[in-house]
Amino acid sequence: LKELKTKNYIFRNNNISNSQFNGLMQHEVFQPAPNTNQLTYIYLIKDDKKQYANDLIKALNGEFPTFKGVNKLGLPKQTNDNTRALIIEDYNNFKDKLEEISSNINFIIISIFPSKEEKFYYELKNYCLNKNIPLQTIHIETIADENKLKWSVSGIALQMFTKLGGVPWLVKTENNNCLIVGIAQSIERTGENISRFFAYSVLLEASGKFLKIEPLADEKTKNDFLKAVVDNIKKILEENKNYYHKIIFHVPVKIRKGTVKKIEEILREFQ
């Protein structure tokens, strides 16, 4: 029986720790989020929920001993100068408010709402994804429970940091120069017939460093879909074969056999 080695994490200046949280507290993040000096925190909330925003701000600034504050992640402490509220009257109408925000400022939306407002959550998330706006959502129930907030705030801050483009740590790995290509596929149906085929890939290094999301196909017929998948995987291999010694494909079970077969053919072609 071969035991797995202890997982270690790399932080700024090649500092190593076997704990993500302790490593963050002892060292600087691996890669800071860009342009945070001019960052504005915008809270999207109902007027009667302002107190929850105030409680979250205090927690993110380091009120609890469990978390030293967002400045430990290289994010600016929240103050009156860089924090503002965007008040909505109800959870069905929020888009007009977001349209008021100038595209010239660097900001993140922080929205606080009850867990039952699922429709609002999905519509807000979809809107922000389409507009390329970083978004952090927190349920009121999490903030209202002080003990839950105390242990959740570090995770909330870490999500904000990564959504703003920061890299908190990398995993120390023996597989240097190894590219991982995760592939996902979906279909759209019209009645009983498939009317659209989608596929995309997520590229990251074995260390966990995210590289990019690469579209593979968006076609109306199966043959066009498979051709697009083949062409784009060939492109990924060509672009990366001289830098990475190993390329690993993660293909979920639900991907269709025809797609997997085509991927295998391409890999044999590239040896």
PDB file of C-alpha atoms in Angstrom:
ATOM      1  CA  LEU A   1       0.000   0.000   0.000  1.00  0.00           C
ATOM      2  CA  LYS A   2       1.433   3.337  -1.069  1.00  0.00           C
ATOM      3  CA  GLU A   3       0.450   6.304   1.072  1.00  0.00           C
ATOM      4  CA  LEU A   4      -0.416   9.598  -0.562  1.00  0.00           C
ATOM      5  CA  LYS A   5       1.908  12.468   0.245  1.00  0.00           C
ATOM      6  CA  THR A   6       0.631  15.420   2.267  1.00  0.00           C
ATOM      7  CA  LYS A   7      -0.897  18.035  -0.002  1.00  0.00           C
ATOM      8  CA  ASN A   8       1.026  21.307   0.079  1.00  0.00           C
ATOM      9  CA  TYR A   9       0.032  24.750  -1.186  1.00  0.00           C
ATOM     10  CA  ILE A  10       2.205  27.428  -2.754  1.00  0.00           C
ATOM     11  CA  PHE A  11       1.787  31.087  -1.770  1.00  0.00           C
ATOM     12  CA  ARG A  12       3.596  34.321  -2.695  1.00  0.00           C
ATOM     13  CA  ASN A  13       7.389  34.119  -3.000  1.00  0.00           C
ATOM     14  CA  ASN A  14       7.199  30.297  -3.111  1.00  0.00           C
ATOM     15  CA  ASN A  15       6.133  30.007   0.527  1.00  0.00           C
ATOM     16  CA  ILE A  16       4.699  26.547   1.297  1.00  0.00           C
ATOM     17  CA  SER A  17       1.989  25.468   3.741  1.00  0.00           C
ATOM     18  CA  ASN A  18      -0.026  22.259   4.190  1.00  0.00           C
ATOM     19  CA  SER A  19      -3.138  24.339   5.048  1.00  0.00           C
ATOM     20  CA  GLN A  20      -4.908  26.785   2.758  1.00  0.00           C
ATOM     21  CA  PHE A  21      -6.308  28.888   5.604  1.00  0.00           C
ATOM     22  CA  ASN A  22      -3.157  28.975   7.750  1.00  0.00           C
ATOM     23  CA  GLY A  23      -1.103  29.633   4.643  1.00  0.00           C
ATOM     24  CA  LEU A  24      -3.240  32.664   3.790  1.00  0.00           C
ATOM     25  CA  MET A  25      -2.925  34.000   7.323  1.00  0.00           C
ATOM     26  CA  GLN A  26       0.874  33.523   7.392  1.00  0.00           C
ATOM     27  CA  HIS A  27       1.809  34.435   3.819  1.00  0.00           C
ATOM     28  CA  GLU A  28       0.576  36.631   0.979  1.00  0.00           C
ATOM     29  CA  VAL A  29      -1.764  35.283  -1.696  1.00  0.00           C
ATOM     30  CA  PHE A  30      -0.069  33.645  -4.678  1.00  0.00           C
ATOM     31  CA  GLN A  31      -1.362  36.252  -7.149  1.00  0.00           C
ATOM     32  CA  PRO A  32      -3.228  39.428  -6.112  1.00  0.00           C
ATOM     33  CA  ALA A  33      -6.469  40.449  -7.808  1.00  0.00           C
ATOM     34  CA  PRO A  34      -5.772  43.189 -10.386  1.00  0.00           C
ATOM     35  CA  ASN A  35      -6.777  46.857 -10.039  1.00  0.00           C
ATOM     36  CA  THR A  36      -8.126  46.577  -6.501  1.00  0.00           C
ATOM     37  CA  ASN A  37      -6.896  50.036  -5.446  1.00  0.00           C
ATOM     38  CA  GLN A  38      -9.926  51.566  -7.161  1.00  0.00           C
ATOM     39  CA  LEU A  39     -12.369  48.804  -6.200  1.00  0.00           C
ATOM     40  CA  THR A  40     -15.922  49.786  -5.209  1.00  0.00           C
ATOM     41  CA  TYR A  41     -18.129  47.456  -3.160  1.00  0.00           C
ATOM     42  CA  ILE A  42     -21.770  47.818  -4.250  1.00  0.00           C
ATOM     43  CA  TYR A  43     -24.431  46.235  -2.029  1.00  0.00           C
ATOM     44  CA  LEU A  44     -27.639  45.334  -3.869  1.00  0.00           C
ATOM     45  CA  ILE A  45     -30.235  45.153  -1.068  1.00  0.00           C
ATOM     46  CA  LYS A  46     -33.729  46.103   0.000  1.00  0.00           C
ATOM     47  CA  ASP A  47     -33.939  49.177   2.221  1.00  0.00           C
ATOM     48  CA  ASP A  48     -35.101  47.236   5.280  1.00  0.00           C
ATOM     49  CA  LYS A  49     -32.120  44.852   5.035  1.00  0.00           C
ATOM     50  CA  LYS A  50     -29.356  47.463   5.452  1.00  0.00           C
ATOM     51  CA  GLN A  51     -28.393  46.194   8.908  1.00  0.00           C
ATOM     52  CA  TYR A  52     -27.393  42.852   7.415  1.00  0.00           C
ATOM     53  CA  ALA A  53     -25.071  44.674   5.019  1.00  0.00           C
ATOM     54  CA  ASN A  54     -23.504  46.551   7.949  1.00  0.00           C
ATOM     55  CA  ASP A  55     -22.967  43.279   9.828  1.00  0.00           C
ATOM     56  CA  LEU A  56     -21.347  41.676   6.778  1.00  0.00           C
ATOM     57  CA  ILE A  57     -19.064  44.686   6.219  1.00  0.00           C
ATOM     58  CA  LYS A  58     -17.812  44.454   9.811  1.00  0.00           C
ATOM     59  CA  ALA A  59     -17.170  40.720   9.397  1.00  0.00           C
ATOM     60  CA  LEU A  60     -15.336  41.188   6.081  1.00  0.00           C
ATOM     61  CA  ASN A  61     -13.206  43.910   7.669  1.00  0.00           C
ATOM     62  CA  GLY A  62     -12.053  41.481  10.358  1.00  0.00           C
ATOM     63  CA  GLU A  63     -14.436  41.815  13.298  1.00  0.00           C
ATOM     64  CA  PHE A  64     -14.226  38.100  14.160  1.00  0.00           C
ATOM     65  CA  PRO A  65     -11.043  36.349  15.359  1.00  0.00           C
ATOM     66  CA  THR A  66     -11.686  33.616  12.753  1.00  0.00           C
ATOM     67  CA  PHE A  67     -10.820  35.978   9.867  1.00  0.00           C
ATOM     68  CA  LYS A  68      -8.311  38.837   9.757  1.00  0.00           C
ATOM     69  CA  GLY A  69     -10.126  40.852   7.087  1.00  0.00           C
ATOM     70  CA  VAL A  70     -10.219  41.266   3.298  1.00  0.00           C
ATOM     71  CA  ASN A  71      -7.007  43.316   3.390  1.00  0.00           C
ATOM     72  CA  LYS A  72      -5.205  40.041   4.238  1.00  0.00           C
ATOM     73  CA  LEU A  73      -6.215  38.936   0.717  1.00  0.00           C
ATOM     74  CA  GLY A  74      -4.979  42.189  -0.802  1.00  0.00           C
ATOM     75  CA  LEU A  75      -8.498  43.650  -1.112  1.00  0.00           C
ATOM     76  CA  PRO A  76      -9.157  47.148   0.288  1.00  0.00           C
ATOM     77  CA  LYS A  77     -10.918  47.450   3.620  1.00  0.00           C
ATOM     78  CA  GLN A  78     -14.527  48.580   3.158  1.00  0.00           C
ATOM     79  CA  THR A  79     -15.052  52.245   4.055  1.00  0.00           C
ATOM     80  CA  ASN A  80     -17.579  55.002   3.373  1.00  0.00           C
ATOM     81  CA  ASP A  81     -15.434  56.051   0.407  1.00  0.00           C
ATOM     82  CA  ASN A  82     -15.418  52.732  -1.448  1.00  0.00           C
ATOM     83  CA  THR A  83     -18.749  51.183  -0.365  1.00  0.00           C
ATOM     84  CA  ARG A  84     -22.244  52.110  -1.502  1.00  0.00           C
ATOM     85  CA  ALA A  85     -25.750  50.702  -1.384  1.00  0.00           C
ATOM     86  CA  LEU A  86     -27.998  50.141  -4.373  1.00  0.00           C
ATOM     87  CA  ILE A  87     -31.530  49.947  -2.960  1.00  0.00           C
ATOM     88  CA  ILE A  88     -34.171  47.829  -4.697  1.00  0.00           C
ATOM     89  CA  GLU A  89     -37.874  47.905  -3.824  1.00  0.00           C
ATOM     90  CA  ASP A  90     -38.488  44.216  -4.482  1.00  0.00           C
ATOM     91  CA  TYR A  91     -36.650  41.184  -5.828  1.00  0.00           C
ATOM     92  CA  ASN A  92     -38.433  41.209  -9.182  1.00  0.00           C
ATOM     93  CA  ASN A  93     -37.071  44.552 -10.343  1.00  0.00           C
ATOM     94  CA  PHE A  94     -33.334  45.028 -10.053  1.00  0.00           C
ATOM     95  CA  LYS A  95     -31.981  45.415 -13.600  1.00  0.00           C
ATOM     96  CA  ASP A  96     -32.761  49.133 -13.893  1.00  0.00           C
ATOM     97  CA  LYS A  97     -30.755  49.758 -10.733  1.00  0.00           C
ATOM     98  CA  LEU A  98     -27.750  47.878 -12.064  1.00  0.00           C
ATOM     99  CA  GLU A  99     -27.917  49.837 -15.321  1.00  0.00           C
ATOM    100  CA  GLU A 100     -27.215  52.982 -13.274  1.00  0.00           C
ATOM    101  CA  ILE A 101     -23.703  51.782 -12.408  1.00  0.00           C
ATOM    102  CA  SER A 102     -21.005  53.403 -14.510  1.00  0.00           C
ATOM    103  CA  SER A 103     -19.012  50.913 -16.572  1.00  0.00           C
ATOM    104  CA  ASN A 104     -15.914  53.042 -15.942  1.00  0.00           C
ATOM    105  CA  ILE A 105     -15.540  51.952 -12.316  1.00  0.00           C
ATOM    106  CA  ASN A 106     -14.031  48.731 -11.004  1.00  0.00           C
ATOM    107  CA  PHE A 107     -16.648  47.108  -8.772  1.00  0.00           C
ATOM    108  CA  ILE A 108     -18.138  43.931  -7.350  1.00  0.00           C
ATOM    109  CA  ILE A 109     -21.847  43.450  -6.619  1.00  0.00           C
ATOM    110  CA  ILE A 110     -22.639  42.007  -3.182  1.00  0.00           C
ATOM    111  CA  SER A 111     -26.281  40.984  -2.875  1.00  0.00           C
ATOM    112  CA  ILE A 112     -27.984  39.992   0.383  1.00  0.00           C
ATOM    113  CA  PHE A 113     -31.396  38.287   0.231  1.00  0.00           C
ATOM    114  CA  PRO A 114     -33.465  35.482   1.841  1.00  0.00           C
ATOM    115  CA  SER A 115     -32.699  31.916   0.762  1.00  0.00           C
ATOM    116  CA  LYS A 116     -36.280  31.490  -0.516  1.00  0.00           C
ATOM    117  CA  GLU A 117     -35.674  34.062  -3.301  1.00  0.00           C
ATOM    118  CA  GLU A 118     -34.296  31.493  -5.758  1.00  0.00           C
ATOM    119  CA  LYS A 119     -35.778  33.167  -8.848  1.00  0.00           C
ATOM    120  CA  PHE A 120     -34.060  36.444  -7.954  1.00  0.00           C
ATOM    121  CA  TYR A 121     -30.751  34.614  -7.423  1.00  0.00           C
ATOM    122  CA  TYR A 122     -30.780  32.897 -10.831  1.00  0.00           C
ATOM    123  CA  GLU A 123     -31.907  36.014 -12.705  1.00  0.00           C
ATOM    124  CA  LEU A 124     -29.254  38.155 -10.984  1.00  0.00           C
ATOM    125  CA  LYS A 125     -26.544  35.571 -11.636  1.00  0.00           C
ATOM    126  CA  ASN A 126     -27.545  35.291 -15.298  1.00  0.00           C
ATOM    127  CA  TYR A 127     -27.555  39.074 -15.692  1.00  0.00           C
ATOM    128  CA  CYS A 128     -24.111  39.479 -14.136  1.00  0.00           C
ATOM    129  CA  LEU A 129     -22.623  36.610 -16.148  1.00  0.00           C
ATOM    130  CA  ASN A 130     -23.861  38.160 -19.389  1.00  0.00           C
ATOM    131  CA  LYS A 131     -22.500  41.583 -18.378  1.00  0.00           C
ATOM    132  CA  ASN A 132     -19.210  40.138 -17.042  1.00  0.00           C
ATOM    133  CA  ILE A 133     -19.884  41.644 -13.596  1.00  0.00           C
ATOM    134  CA  PRO A 134     -18.341  39.936 -10.539  1.00  0.00           C
ATOM    135  CA  LEU A 135     -21.106  38.956  -8.127  1.00  0.00           C
ATOM    136  CA  GLN A 136     -21.131  37.654  -4.564  1.00  0.00           C
ATOM    137  CA  THR A 137     -24.429  36.572  -3.000  1.00  0.00           C
ATOM    138  CA  ILE A 138     -25.099  35.883   0.694  1.00  0.00           C
ATOM    139  CA  HIS A 139     -28.295  34.662   2.319  1.00  0.00           C
ATOM    140  CA  ILE A 140     -29.745  36.761   5.121  1.00  0.00           C
ATOM    141  CA  GLU A 141     -29.954  33.604   7.248  1.00  0.00           C
ATOM    142  CA  THR A 142     -26.157  33.264   7.172  1.00  0.00           C
ATOM    143  CA  ILE A 143     -25.604  36.819   8.397  1.00  0.00           C
ATOM    144  CA  ALA A 144     -28.392  36.670  10.991  1.00  0.00           C
ATOM    145  CA  ASP A 145     -26.710  33.692  12.692  1.00  0.00           C
ATOM    146  CA  GLU A 146     -23.557  35.194  14.236  1.00  0.00           C
ATOM    147  CA  ASN A 147     -21.905  31.816  14.751  1.00  0.00           C
ATOM    148  CA  LYS A 148     -22.558  30.795  11.148  1.00  0.00           C
ATOM    149  CA  LEU A 149     -21.265  34.141   9.855  1.00  0.00           C
ATOM    150  CA  LYS A 150     -18.134  33.861  12.002  1.00  0.00           C
ATOM    151  CA  TRP A 151     -17.157  30.607  10.291  1.00  0.00           C
ATOM    152  CA  SER A 152     -18.450  31.543   6.825  1.00  0.00           C
ATOM    153  CA  VAL A 153     -16.875  34.974   6.371  1.00  0.00           C
ATOM    154  CA  SER A 154     -13.436  33.708   5.308  1.00  0.00           C
ATOM    155  CA  GLY A 155     -15.043  31.615   2.550  1.00  0.00           C
ATOM    156  CA  ILE A 156     -17.178  34.566   1.419  1.00  0.00           C
ATOM    157  CA  ALA A 157     -14.102  36.810   1.223  1.00  0.00           C
ATOM    158  CA  LEU A 158     -12.151  34.139  -0.659  1.00  0.00           C
ATOM    159  CA  GLN A 159     -14.932  33.824  -3.251  1.00  0.00           C
ATOM    160  CA  MET A 160     -14.947  37.599  -3.729  1.00  0.00           C
ATOM    161  CA  PHE A 161     -11.177  37.591  -4.162  1.00  0.00           C
ATOM    162  CA  THR A 162     -11.182  34.865  -6.827  1.00  0.00           C
ATOM    163  CA  LYS A 163     -14.120  36.415  -8.685  1.00  0.00           C
ATOM    164  CA  LEU A 164     -12.070  39.610  -8.925  1.00  0.00           C
ATOM    165  CA  GLY A 165      -9.271  37.668 -10.623  1.00  0.00           C
ATOM    166  CA  GLY A 166      -6.996  36.761  -7.715  1.00  0.00           C
ATOM    167  CA  VAL A 167      -5.252  33.400  -7.197  1.00  0.00           C
ATOM    168  CA  PRO A 168      -5.042  32.557  -3.461  1.00  0.00           C
ATOM    169  CA  TRP A 169      -2.694  29.546  -3.814  1.00  0.00           C
ATOM    170  CA  LEU A 170      -1.539  26.801  -6.136  1.00  0.00           C
ATOM    171  CA  VAL A 171      -1.277  23.116  -5.308  1.00  0.00           C
ATOM    172  CA  LYS A 172       2.304  21.845  -5.223  1.00  0.00           C
ATOM    173  CA  THR A 173       2.391  19.012  -7.724  1.00  0.00           C
ATOM    174  CA  GLU A 174       4.917  16.526  -9.073  1.00  0.00           C
ATOM    175  CA  ASN A 175       3.266  16.731 -12.506  1.00  0.00           C
ATOM    176  CA  ASN A 176       4.910  19.922 -13.707  1.00  0.00           C
ATOM    177  CA  ASN A 177       3.876  21.278 -17.105  1.00  0.00           C
ATOM    178  CA  CYS A 178       0.685  19.222 -17.072  1.00  0.00           C
ATOM    179  CA  LEU A 179      -2.460  20.624 -18.726  1.00  0.00           C
ATOM    180  CA  ILE A 180      -5.918  19.419 -17.705  1.00  0.00           C
ATOM    181  CA  VAL A 181      -8.724  19.798 -20.259  1.00  0.00           C
ATOM    182  CA  GLY A 182     -12.187  19.304 -18.800  1.00  0.00           C
ATOM    183  CA  ILE A 183     -14.887  18.752 -21.424  1.00  0.00           C
ATOM    184  CA  ALA A 184     -18.634  19.266 -20.995  1.00  0.00           C
ATOM    185  CA  GLN A 185     -21.468  18.706 -23.448  1.00  0.00           C
ATOM    186  CA  SER A 186     -25.158  19.586 -23.492  1.00  0.00           C
ATOM    187  CA  ILE A 187     -28.101  19.483 -25.888  1.00  0.00           C
ATOM    188  CA  GLU A 188     -31.234  21.516 -26.521  1.00  0.00           C
ATOM    189  CA  ARG A 189     -34.448  19.801 -27.576  1.00  0.00           C
ATOM    190  CA  THR A 190     -37.415  21.003 -29.600  1.00  0.00           C
ATOM    191  CA  GLY A 191     -40.145  18.541 -28.777  1.00  0.00           C
ATOM    192  CA  GLU A 192     -38.624  15.064 -29.152  1.00  0.00           C
ATOM    193  CA  ASN A 193     -35.836  16.171 -31.498  1.00  0.00           C
ATOM    194  CA  ILE A 194     -32.395  17.551 -30.643  1.00  0.00           C
ATOM    195  CA  SER A 195     -32.186  21.033 -32.152  1.00  0.00           C
ATOM    196  CA  ARG A 196     -28.813  22.169 -30.821  1.00  0.00           C
ATOM    197  CA  PHE A 197     -25.529  20.640 -29.599  1.00  0.00           C
ATOM    198  CA  PHE A 198     -23.173  22.498 -27.236  1.00  0.00           C
ATOM    199  CA  ALA A 199     -19.711  21.682 -25.917  1.00  0.00           C
ATOM    200  CA  TYR A 200     -16.985  23.624 -24.122  1.00  0.00           C
ATOM    201  CA  SER A 201     -13.706  22.941 -22.350  1.00  0.00           C
ATOM    202  CA  VAL A 202     -12.191  24.299 -19.150  1.00  0.00           C
ATOM    203  CA  LEU A 203      -8.390  24.512 -19.227  1.00  0.00           C
ATOM    204  CA  LEU A 204      -6.298  24.508 -16.071  1.00  0.00           C
ATOM    205  CA  GLU A 205      -2.875  23.365 -14.931  1.00  0.00           C
ATOM    206  CA  ALA A 206      -2.402  20.411 -12.565  1.00  0.00           C
ATOM    207  CA  SER A 207      -1.562  22.961  -9.853  1.00  0.00           C
ATOM    208  CA  GLY A 208      -5.159  24.215 -10.052  1.00  0.00           C
ATOM    209  CA  LYS A 209      -4.261  27.415 -11.884  1.00  0.00           C
ATOM    210  CA  PHE A 210      -7.228  28.351 -14.107  1.00  0.00           C
ATOM    211  CA  LEU A 211      -6.272  29.269 -17.674  1.00  0.00           C
ATOM    212  CA  LYS A 212      -9.459  29.795 -19.684  1.00  0.00           C
ATOM    213  CA  ILE A 213     -12.795  28.460 -20.894  1.00  0.00           C
ATOM    214  CA  GLU A 214     -12.671  27.446 -24.530  1.00  0.00           C
ATOM    215  CA  PRO A 215     -15.859  26.896 -26.622  1.00  0.00           C
ATOM    216  CA  LEU A 216     -15.746  23.661 -28.600  1.00  0.00           C
ATOM    217  CA  ALA A 217     -19.023  23.595 -30.502  1.00  0.00           C
ATOM    218  CA  ASP A 218     -22.432  25.216 -30.902  1.00  0.00           C
ATOM    219  CA  GLU A 219     -24.110  23.488 -33.827  1.00  0.00           C
ATOM    220  CA  LYS A 220     -27.544  22.371 -35.015  1.00  0.00           C
ATOM    221  CA  THR A 221     -26.608  18.957 -36.438  1.00  0.00           C
ATOM    222  CA  LYS A 222     -24.651  16.070 -34.946  1.00  0.00           C
ATOM    223  CA  ASN A 223     -22.164  15.910 -37.825  1.00  0.00           C
ATOM    224  CA  ASP A 224     -21.391  19.646 -37.613  1.00  0.00           C
ATOM    225  CA  PHE A 225     -21.084  19.313 -33.856  1.00  0.00           C
ATOM    226  CA  LEU A 226     -18.536  16.476 -34.057  1.00  0.00           C
ATOM    227  CA  LYS A 227     -16.547  18.309 -36.730  1.00  0.00           C
ATOM    228  CA  ALA A 228     -16.391  21.438 -34.538  1.00  0.00           C
ATOM    229  CA  VAL A 229     -15.285  19.381 -31.514  1.00  0.00           C
ATOM    230  CA  VAL A 230     -12.535  17.730 -33.590  1.00  0.00           C
ATOM    231  CA  ASP A 231     -11.289  21.024 -35.039  1.00  0.00           C
ATOM    232  CA  ASN A 232     -11.205  22.825 -31.685  1.00  0.00           C
ATOM    233  CA  ILE A 233      -9.533  20.003 -29.754  1.00  0.00           C
ATOM    234  CA  LYS A 234      -6.884  19.856 -32.493  1.00  0.00           C
ATOM    235  CA  LYS A 235      -6.407  23.602 -31.997  1.00  0.00           C
ATOM    236  CA  ILE A 236      -5.981  23.171 -28.219  1.00  0.00           C
ATOM    237  CA  LEU A 237      -3.410  20.402 -28.742  1.00  0.00           C
ATOM    238  CA  GLU A 238      -1.466  22.390 -31.342  1.00  0.00           C
ATOM    239  CA  GLU A 239      -1.354  25.495 -29.126  1.00  0.00           C
ATOM    240  CA  ASN A 240      -0.126  23.629 -26.052  1.00  0.00           C
ATOM    241  CA  LYS A 241       1.944  20.632 -27.206  1.00  0.00           C
ATOM    242  CA  ASN A 242       5.282  22.460 -27.045  1.00  0.00           C
ATOM    243  CA  TYR A 243       4.825  23.718 -23.492  1.00  0.00           C
ATOM    244  CA  TYR A 244       3.048  20.903 -21.627  1.00  0.00           C
ATOM    245  CA  HIS A 245       4.668  17.484 -21.264  1.00  0.00           C
ATOM    246  CA  LYS A 246       1.362  15.858 -20.446  1.00  0.00           C
ATOM    247  CA  ILE A 247      -2.253  16.705 -21.351  1.00  0.00           C
ATOM    248  CA  ILE A 248      -5.050  15.062 -19.368  1.00  0.00           C
ATOM    249  CA  PHE A 249      -8.646  15.000 -20.635  1.00  0.00           C
ATOM    250  CA  HIS A 250     -11.455  14.868 -18.074  1.00  0.00           C
ATOM    251  CA  VAL A 251     -14.513  13.537 -19.876  1.00  0.00           C
ATOM    252  CA  PRO A 252     -17.710  12.962 -17.836  1.00  0.00           C
ATOM    253  CA  VAL A 253     -19.616   9.701 -18.231  1.00  0.00           C
ATOM    254  CA  LYS A 254     -22.682  11.485 -19.640  1.00  0.00           C
ATOM    255  CA  ILE A 255     -20.799  12.701 -22.744  1.00  0.00           C
ATOM    256  CA  ARG A 256     -22.022  10.770 -25.760  1.00  0.00           C
ATOM    257  CA  LYS A 257     -19.980   7.827 -27.030  1.00  0.00           C
ATOM    258  CA  GLY A 258     -19.663   9.368 -30.494  1.00  0.00           C
ATOM    259  CA  THR A 259     -17.962  12.442 -29.032  1.00  0.00           C
ATOM    260  CA  VAL A 260     -15.596  10.349 -26.897  1.00  0.00           C
ATOM    261  CA  LYS A 261     -14.697   8.220 -29.923  1.00  0.00           C
ATOM    262  CA  LYS A 262     -13.788  11.322 -31.933  1.00  0.00           C
ATOM    263  CA  ILE A 263     -11.624  12.637 -29.073  1.00  0.00           C
ATOM    264  CA  GLU A 264      -9.797   9.282 -28.903  1.00  0.00           C
ATOM    265  CA  GLU A 265      -9.162   9.416 -32.662  1.00  0.00           C
ATOM    266  CA  ILE A 266      -7.632  12.885 -32.351  1.00  0.00           C
ATOM    267  CA  LEU A 267      -5.370  11.786 -29.474  1.00  0.00           C
ATOM    268  CA  ARG A 268      -4.141   8.781 -31.476  1.00  0.00           C
ATOM    269  CA  GLU A 269      -3.447  11.116 -34.397  1.00  0.00           C
ATOM    270  CA  PHE A 270      -1.323  13.333 -32.125  1.00  0.00           C
ATOM    271  CA  GLN A 271       0.269  10.276 -30.464  1.00  0.00           C
TER     272      GLN A 271
END
